[in-house]
Amino acid sequence: MAERDVDHARKLVAEIRRNRRSQSPEDLARAASALGFAIDRSRSKDSYVWAIRSPGPKFPIPTTKNPVRVGTVTSILRILEEVLTDGSLG
Amino acid sequence: MAPLADQKSRAEELFRQPWSREVLVDEDGAYLARVPELPGCFADGDSLEEALANLDVVLRGWLTISLERGDPIPAPRRIADSFSGRFSVRVPRSLHEALSRRAEDEDCSLNQLVTVLLAEAVRSPHLPDTASSPDSTDVSEGIAADAVRSGSQAIAALKGIGTLLRDRGDVNLACVIYAMAASLVATVERAEVAAREFGMAASLARREKRNRLAEALLRESVQRDPTNLRSSSTLGQLLYWQGRYPEATVYLSRASSIDSYARLFLGWSYLLEGINLSDELQKREGLNNLDNALREWCYQKGDRASRASWLRQVQRLAKLGGRYVDEARHLVEFANANANWGPIDPAVVTSPEGDDDVSPAPEELHNSPL
């Protein structure tokens, strides 16, 4: 991953950390994409999209609630931060 | 790759495995359910049922994706470890609500509260005769460990221990632990928050008639936040019942403009101190406050339930004799014109209605809906 992309991803994650109560499903999907997750919109009858990283973790992003509930945002943030700090971004 | 039908049936088979399910309540009161064995397998909901139903959908998806990608799938923890320390219980909604409210009152998590209550319940059947002895129960090691840490975790743990002690009947110790939690609160929150915590500890002490302890806690509360009128009013009332009228007026006067109880006690404090010292000015001040409070009482809360308590106050005033009898009669006239409890014969201010004891009981006064 290019340095510039990592910086961009870092900014998006920082934004989620700052505003955990006002994250839309799209915001979360965007941050996940920036960290190399593929966004799979084909499952769960529109209730969720899946962020899948190969190799690596996967998690659901609920799309029925906007903004996404703070507990879920916190769980997602934890995964994104782990990916960001595990050094596999290049 | 296995055929699609095989994968679906394998996913369904895996889904039926005894996965742990953990439910947490988030900062906004919504429910977050997760399968702790499977990273990234979580779902939320406005209710426990909704969160768990959503988790089933996510779990199926998580397993299906893992099978498709050939990701490793950990074994359910219940197989690997039968006593993992995590289990889910379905409880009636009313019980869930009651537990959540109590956790909120104690400012600890639902998880911590339930842990304390379960620990207590598991031990007590084996120690029926020693339930109130100080060493009959012990807090869990996890809570004790949290309690000696710094910060908010310690506050919640100390409150949990305080609750355990309170439920065990160790009121003094419970108050000490609550006060320790309140002191810790002062290190991470504003003084007003700590003052409220001291005030809540004082409520317990007062309810259990530990007056010296309640006074110490209330003084701490008022000292940390002089604008805490609830603590000021309660401290004033406590001092009043001990006959410490001049001290009582200091605290009651702070709250008297918005707290009718405080005004009533302030009135009595001034009046009785004025009579003690033959100080006409204090007597007038006392009568004025008392009159206002009693008029407001029968006007605002003139229901039948508070009639007897109100009347006892008026009779007590009349027992002081002289002009106070006239004042009591005026109050009855006012009540007859404004209260909803029906007419009172003005004659009863000097001859109680079928009750020779006209002295107001402190408890009765505390409970009166003024």
Coordinates of N, CA and C in Angstrom, one line a residue, chain B residues 193-352:
Chain B
V193 N -20.1 16.2 40.6 CA -20.4 14.8 40.5 C -20.0 14.1 41.8
A194 N -18.9 14.4 42.3 CA -18.4 13.8 43.5 C -19.4 14.1 44.7
A195 N -19.8 15.4 44.7 CA -20.7 15.8 45.8 C -22.0 15.0 45.7
R196 N -22.5 14.7 44.5 CA -23.7 13.9 44.4 C -23.5 12.5 44.9
E197 N -22.3 12.0 44.6 CA -22.0 10.6 45.1 C -22.0 10.6 46.7
F198 N -21.4 11.6 47.3 CA -21.4 11.7 48.7 C -22.8 11.8 49.2
G199 N -23.6 12.5 48.5 CA -25.0 12.7 48.9 C -25.8 11.4 48.9
M200 N -25.5 10.6 47.8 CA -26.2 9.3 47.7 C -25.8 8.3 48.8
A201 N -24.5 8.4 49.2 CA -24.0 7.6 50.3 C -24.7 8.0 51.6
A202 N -24.9 9.3 51.7 CA -25.6 9.9 52.9 C -27.0 9.4 53.0
S203 N -27.7 9.3 51.8 CA -29.1 8.8 51.8 C -29.2 7.4 52.5
L204 N -28.2 6.6 52.1 CA -28.2 5.2 52.7 C -28.0 5.3 54.2
A205 N -27.1 6.1 54.7 CA -26.8 6.2 56.1 C -28.0 6.8 56.8
R206 N -28.7 7.7 56.2 CA -29.8 8.4 56.8 C -31.0 7.4 56.9
R207 N -31.2 6.7 55.8 CA -32.3 5.7 55.8 C -32.1 4.7 56.9
E208 N -30.9 4.3 57.2 CA -30.6 3.3 58.2 C -30.3 4.0 59.6
K209 N -30.7 5.3 59.7 CA -30.6 6.0 60.9 C -29.2 6.0 61.5
R210 N -28.2 6.1 60.6 CA -26.8 6.3 61.1 C -26.5 7.8 61.0
N211 N -27.0 8.6 61.9 CA -27.0 10.0 61.8 C -25.6 10.7 61.7
R212 N -24.7 10.2 62.6 CA -23.4 10.8 62.6 C -22.7 10.6 61.2
L213 N -22.9 9.4 60.7 CA -22.2 9.0 59.5 C -22.9 9.9 58.3
A214 N -24.2 9.9 58.4 CA -24.9 10.7 57.4 C -24.5 12.2 57.4
E215 N -24.3 12.7 58.6 CA -23.9 14.1 58.7 C -22.5 14.3 58.1
A216 N -21.6 13.4 58.4 CA -20.2 13.5 57.9 C -20.2 13.5 56.4
L217 N -21.1 12.6 55.8 CA -21.1 12.4 54.3 C -21.8 13.7 53.7
L218 N -22.8 14.2 54.4 CA -23.5 15.4 53.8 C -22.6 16.6 53.9
R219 N -21.8 16.7 55.0 CA -20.9 17.8 55.1 C -19.9 17.8 54.0
E220 N -19.4 16.6 53.7 CA -18.4 16.4 52.6 C -19.0 16.8 51.3
S221 N -20.3 16.4 51.1 CA -21.0 16.7 49.8 C -21.1 18.2 49.7
V222 N -21.6 18.9 50.8 CA -21.8 20.3 50.7 C -20.5 21.1 50.6
Q223 N -19.5 20.6 51.2 CA -18.2 21.3 51.1 C -17.6 21.2 49.7
R224 N -17.8 20.0 49.0 CA -17.3 19.9 47.7 C -18.2 20.7 46.7
D225 N -19.4 20.8 47.0 CA -20.3 21.6 46.0 C -21.4 22.3 46.8
P226 N -21.1 23.5 47.2 CA -22.0 24.3 48.0 C -23.3 24.6 47.3
T227 N -23.4 24.3 45.9 CA -24.6 24.6 45.2 C -25.5 23.3 45.2
N228 N -25.0 22.2 45.8 CA -25.9 21.0 45.9 C -26.9 21.2 47.0
L229 N -28.1 21.7 46.5 CA -29.2 22.1 47.4 C -29.8 20.9 48.1
R230 N -29.8 19.7 47.4 CA -30.4 18.5 48.0 C -29.6 18.1 49.3
S231 N -28.3 18.1 49.1 CA -27.5 17.8 50.3 C -27.6 18.8 51.4
S232 N -27.7 20.1 51.0 CA -27.8 21.2 52.0 C -29.1 21.0 52.7
S233 N -30.2 20.7 52.0 CA -31.5 20.6 52.6 C -31.5 19.4 53.6
T234 N -31.0 18.3 53.1 CA -31.0 17.1 53.9 C -30.1 17.3 55.2
L235 N -29.0 17.9 55.0 CA -28.1 18.2 56.2 C -28.9 19.1 57.2
G236 N -29.6 20.1 56.7 CA -30.3 21.0 57.5 C -31.4 20.2 58.3
Q237 N -32.1 19.3 57.6 CA -33.2 18.6 58.3 C -32.6 17.7 59.4
L238 N -31.4 17.1 59.0 CA -30.7 16.2 60.0 C -30.4 17.0 61.3
L239 N -29.8 18.2 61.1 CA -29.4 19.0 62.2 C -30.7 19.5 63.0
Y240 N -31.7 19.7 62.3 CA -33.0 20.2 62.9 C -33.5 19.1 63.9
W241 N -33.5 17.9 63.5 CA -34.0 16.8 64.3 C -33.2 16.6 65.5
Q242 N -31.9 17.1 65.5 CA -31.1 17.0 66.7 C -31.2 18.2 67.5
G243 N -32.0 19.1 67.2 CA -32.2 20.4 67.9 C -31.1 21.4 67.7
R244 N -30.3 21.2 66.7 CA -29.2 22.1 66.4 C -29.8 23.2 65.4
Y245 N -30.7 24.0 65.9 CA -31.4 24.9 65.0 C -30.6 26.0 64.3
P246 N -29.7 26.7 65.0 CA -28.9 27.7 64.3 C -28.1 27.1 63.1
E247 N -27.5 25.9 63.4 CA -26.7 25.2 62.3 C -27.6 24.8 61.2
A248 N -28.8 24.3 61.6 CA -29.8 23.9 60.6 C -30.2 25.0 59.6
T249 N -30.4 26.2 60.2 CA -30.9 27.3 59.4 C -29.9 27.7 58.3
V250 N -28.6 27.5 58.6 CA -27.5 27.8 57.6 C -27.7 27.0 56.3
Y251 N -28.0 25.7 56.5 CA -28.1 24.8 55.3 C -29.5 24.9 54.7
L252 N -30.5 25.0 55.6 CA -31.9 25.0 55.1 C -32.2 26.3 54.3
S253 N -31.6 27.4 54.7 CA -31.9 28.6 54.0 C -31.3 28.6 52.5
R254 N -30.3 27.8 52.3 CA -29.8 27.7 50.9 C -30.8 27.1 50.0
A255 N -31.6 26.2 50.5 CA -32.5 25.4 49.6 C -33.9 25.9 49.7
S256 N -34.2 26.8 50.7 CA -35.6 27.1 51.0 C -36.4 27.7 49.8
S257 N -35.6 28.4 48.9 CA -36.4 29.1 47.9 C -37.0 28.1 46.9
I258 N -36.4 26.9 46.8 CA -37.0 25.9 45.8 C -37.4 24.6 46.4
D259 N -37.1 24.4 47.7 CA -37.5 23.2 48.3 C -38.4 23.5 49.5
S260 N -39.7 23.0 49.3 CA -40.7 23.3 50.4 C -40.4 22.7 51.7
Y261 N -39.8 21.5 51.6 CA -39.4 20.8 52.8 C -38.4 21.7 53.6
A262 N -37.4 22.1 52.9 CA -36.4 23.0 53.5 C -37.0 24.2 54.1
R263 N -38.0 24.8 53.4 CA -38.7 26.0 54.0 C -39.5 25.6 55.3
L264 N -40.1 24.5 55.3 CA -40.9 24.1 56.4 C -39.9 23.9 57.6
F265 N -38.8 23.2 57.4 CA -37.9 23.0 58.5 C -37.2 24.3 58.9
L266 N -36.9 25.1 57.9 CA -36.3 26.4 58.2 C -37.2 27.2 59.1
G267 N -38.5 27.2 58.8 CA -39.5 27.9 59.6 C -39.5 27.4 61.0
W268 N -39.6 26.0 61.2 CA -39.5 25.5 62.6 C -38.2 25.8 63.3
S269 N -37.1 25.7 62.6 CA -35.8 26.0 63.2 C -35.8 27.4 63.7
Y270 N -36.1 28.4 62.9 CA -36.1 29.8 63.3 C -37.1 30.0 64.5
L271 N -38.3 29.4 64.3 CA -39.3 29.6 65.3 C -38.9 29.1 66.7
L272 N -38.4 27.8 66.7 CA -38.1 27.2 68.0 C -36.9 27.9 68.6
E273 N -35.9 28.3 67.7 CA -34.7 29.0 68.3 C -35.1 30.3 68.8
G274 N -36.0 31.0 68.1 CA -36.6 32.3 68.5 C -37.2 32.2 69.9
I275 N -38.0 31.1 70.1 CA -38.7 30.9 71.3 C -37.7 30.6 72.4
N276 N -36.7 29.8 72.1 CA -35.6 29.5 73.1 C -34.9 30.8 73.6
L277 N -34.6 31.7 72.6 CA -33.9 32.9 72.9 C -34.7 34.1 73.2
S278 N -36.1 33.9 73.1 CA -37.0 35.1 73.2 C -36.6 36.1 72.2
D279 N -36.3 35.7 71.0 CA -35.9 36.6 69.9 C -37.1 36.8 69.0
E280 N -37.7 38.0 69.1 CA -39.0 38.2 68.3 C -38.7 38.2 66.8
L281 N -37.6 38.7 66.4 CA -37.3 38.7 65.0 C -37.2 37.3 64.4
Q282 N -36.5 36.4 65.1 CA -36.4 35.0 64.7 C -37.7 34.3 64.6
K283 N -38.5 34.6 65.7 CA -39.9 34.0 65.7 C -40.7 34.4 64.5
R284 N -40.6 35.7 64.2 CA -41.4 36.2 63.0 C -40.9 35.6 61.7
E285 N -39.6 35.5 61.6 CA -39.0 34.9 60.4 C -39.4 33.4 60.3
G286 N -39.4 32.7 61.4 CA -39.8 31.3 61.4 C -41.3 31.2 61.1
L287 N -42.1 32.0 61.7 CA -43.6 31.9 61.4 C -43.9 32.2 59.9
N288 N -43.2 33.1 59.4 CA -43.3 33.5 58.0 C -43.0 32.3 57.1
N289 N -41.9 31.7 57.3 CA -41.4 30.5 56.5 C -42.4 29.4 56.6
L290 N -42.8 29.1 57.9 CA -43.7 28.0 58.2 C -45.0 28.2 57.5
D291 N -45.5 29.4 57.6 CA -46.8 29.8 57.0 C -46.8 29.5 55.5
N292 N -45.7 30.0 54.9 CA -45.6 29.9 53.4 C -45.5 28.4 53.0
A293 N -44.7 27.7 53.8 CA -44.6 26.2 53.4 C -45.9 25.5 53.6
L294 N -46.6 25.7 54.7 CA -47.8 25.0 54.9 C -48.9 25.4 53.9
R295 N -49.0 26.7 53.6 CA -49.9 27.1 52.5 C -49.6 26.4 51.2
E296 N -48.4 26.4 50.9 CA -48.0 25.8 49.6 C -48.3 24.3 49.6
W297 N -48.0 23.7 50.7 CA -48.3 22.2 50.9 C -49.8 21.9 50.6
C298 N -50.7 22.6 51.2 CA -52.1 22.3 51.0 C -52.6 22.7 49.7
Y299 N -52.0 23.7 49.1 CA -52.4 24.2 47.8 C -51.9 23.3 46.7
Q300 N -50.6 22.9 46.8 CA -50.0 22.1 45.7 C -50.4 20.6 45.9
K301 N -50.3 20.1 47.1 CA -50.5 18.7 47.3 C -51.6 18.4 48.3
G302 N -52.7 19.1 48.0 CA -53.8 19.0 49.0 C -54.6 17.7 48.8
D303 N -53.9 16.5 48.7 CA -54.7 15.3 48.6 C -54.9 14.7 49.9
R304 N -55.8 13.7 50.0 CA -56.3 13.2 51.2 C -55.1 12.5 52.0
A305 N -54.2 12.0 51.2 CA -53.1 11.2 51.9 C -52.2 12.1 52.7
S306 N -52.1 13.4 52.4 CA -51.2 14.3 53.2 C -52.0 15.1 54.2
R307 N -53.3 14.9 54.3 CA -54.1 15.7 55.1 C -53.7 15.6 56.6
A308 N -53.5 14.4 57.1 CA -53.2 14.1 58.5 C -51.9 14.7 58.9
S309 N -50.9 14.6 58.0 CA -49.6 15.1 58.3 C -49.6 16.6 58.3
W310 N -50.3 17.2 57.4 CA -50.4 18.6 57.3 C -51.1 19.2 58.6
L311 N -52.2 18.5 59.0 CA -52.9 18.9 60.2 C -52.0 18.8 61.4
R312 N -51.2 17.8 61.5 CA -50.4 17.7 62.7 C -49.4 18.8 62.8
Q313 N -48.9 19.3 61.6 CA -48.0 20.4 61.6 C -48.8 21.7 62.2
V314 N -50.0 21.8 61.8 CA -50.8 23.0 62.2 C -51.1 22.9 63.7
Q315 N -51.5 21.7 64.1 CA -51.8 21.5 65.5 C -50.5 21.7 66.4
R316 N -49.4 21.3 65.9 CA -48.2 21.6 66.6 C -47.9 23.1 66.8
L317 N -48.2 23.8 65.7 CA -48.1 25.3 65.8 C -49.1 25.8 66.8
A318 N -50.3 25.3 66.8 CA -51.3 25.8 67.7 C -50.9 25.5 69.2
K319 N -50.2 24.4 69.4 CA -49.8 24.1 70.8 C -48.9 25.1 71.4
L320 N -48.2 25.9 70.5 CA -47.3 26.9 71.0 C -48.1 28.0 71.7
G321 N -49.5 28.1 71.5 CA -50.4 29.0 72.2 C -50.4 30.4 71.7
G322 N -51.2 31.2 72.3 CA -51.2 32.7 71.9 C -51.5 32.9 70.5
R323 N -50.7 33.8 69.9 CA -51.0 34.2 68.5 C -50.9 33.0 67.5
Y324 N -50.2 32.0 67.9 CA -49.9 30.8 67.0 C -51.2 30.0 66.8
V325 N -52.1 30.1 67.8 CA -53.4 29.4 67.6 C -54.2 30.2 66.5
D326 N -54.2 31.5 66.5 CA -54.9 32.2 65.5 C -54.2 31.9 64.1
E327 N -52.9 31.9 64.1 CA -52.2 31.6 62.8 C -52.6 30.2 62.3
A328 N -52.8 29.2 63.2 CA -53.2 27.9 62.8 C -54.6 27.9 62.3
R329 N -55.5 28.7 62.9 CA -56.8 28.8 62.4 C -56.9 29.4 61.0
H330 N -56.0 30.4 60.8 CA -56.0 31.0 59.4 C -55.5 30.0 58.4
L331 N -54.6 29.1 58.8 CA -54.1 28.1 57.9 C -55.2 27.1 57.5
V332 N -56.0 26.8 58.5 CA -57.1 25.8 58.3 C -58.1 26.5 57.3
E333 N -58.4 27.8 57.5 CA -59.3 28.5 56.6 C -58.8 28.4 55.2
F334 N -57.5 28.7 55.1 CA -56.8 28.7 53.7 C -57.0 27.3 53.1
A335 N -56.7 26.3 53.9 CA -56.8 24.9 53.4 C -58.2 24.6 53.0
N336 N -59.2 25.0 53.8 CA -60.6 24.7 53.4 C -61.0 25.4 52.1
A337 N -60.3 26.5 51.8 CA -60.6 27.1 50.5 C -59.8 26.6 49.4
N338 N -58.7 25.9 49.6 CA -57.8 25.6 48.5 C -57.4 24.1 48.4
A339 N -57.5 23.4 49.5 CA -57.0 22.0 49.4 C -58.1 21.1 48.8
N340 N -57.7 19.9 48.3 CA -58.7 19.0 47.8 C -59.1 17.9 48.8
W341 N -58.6 18.0 50.0 CA -58.9 16.9 51.0 C -60.2 17.1 51.8
G342 N -61.0 18.0 51.4 CA -62.3 18.2 52.1 C -62.1 19.1 53.3
P343 N -63.2 19.6 53.9 CA -63.2 20.6 54.9 C -62.6 20.0 56.2
I344 N -61.9 20.9 56.9 CA -61.4 20.6 58.3 C -62.1 21.6 59.3
D345 N -62.6 21.0 60.3 CA -63.2 21.8 61.4 C -62.1 22.7 62.1
P346 N -62.2 24.0 62.0 CA -61.2 24.9 62.7 C -61.0 24.5 64.1
A347 N -62.0 23.9 64.8 CA -61.9 23.6 66.2 C -60.8 22.5 66.4
V348 N -60.5 21.7 65.4 CA -59.5 20.6 65.6 C -58.1 21.1 65.8
V349 N -57.8 22.4 65.5 CA -56.4 22.9 65.7 C -56.1 22.8 67.1
T350 N -57.1 22.9 68.0 CA -56.7 22.8 69.4 C -57.2 21.5 70.1
S351 N -58.1 20.7 69.3 CA -58.5 19.4 69.9 C -58.4 18.4 68.7
P352 N -57.3 17.6 68.8 CA -57.1 16.7 67.7 C -58.2 15.8 67.3

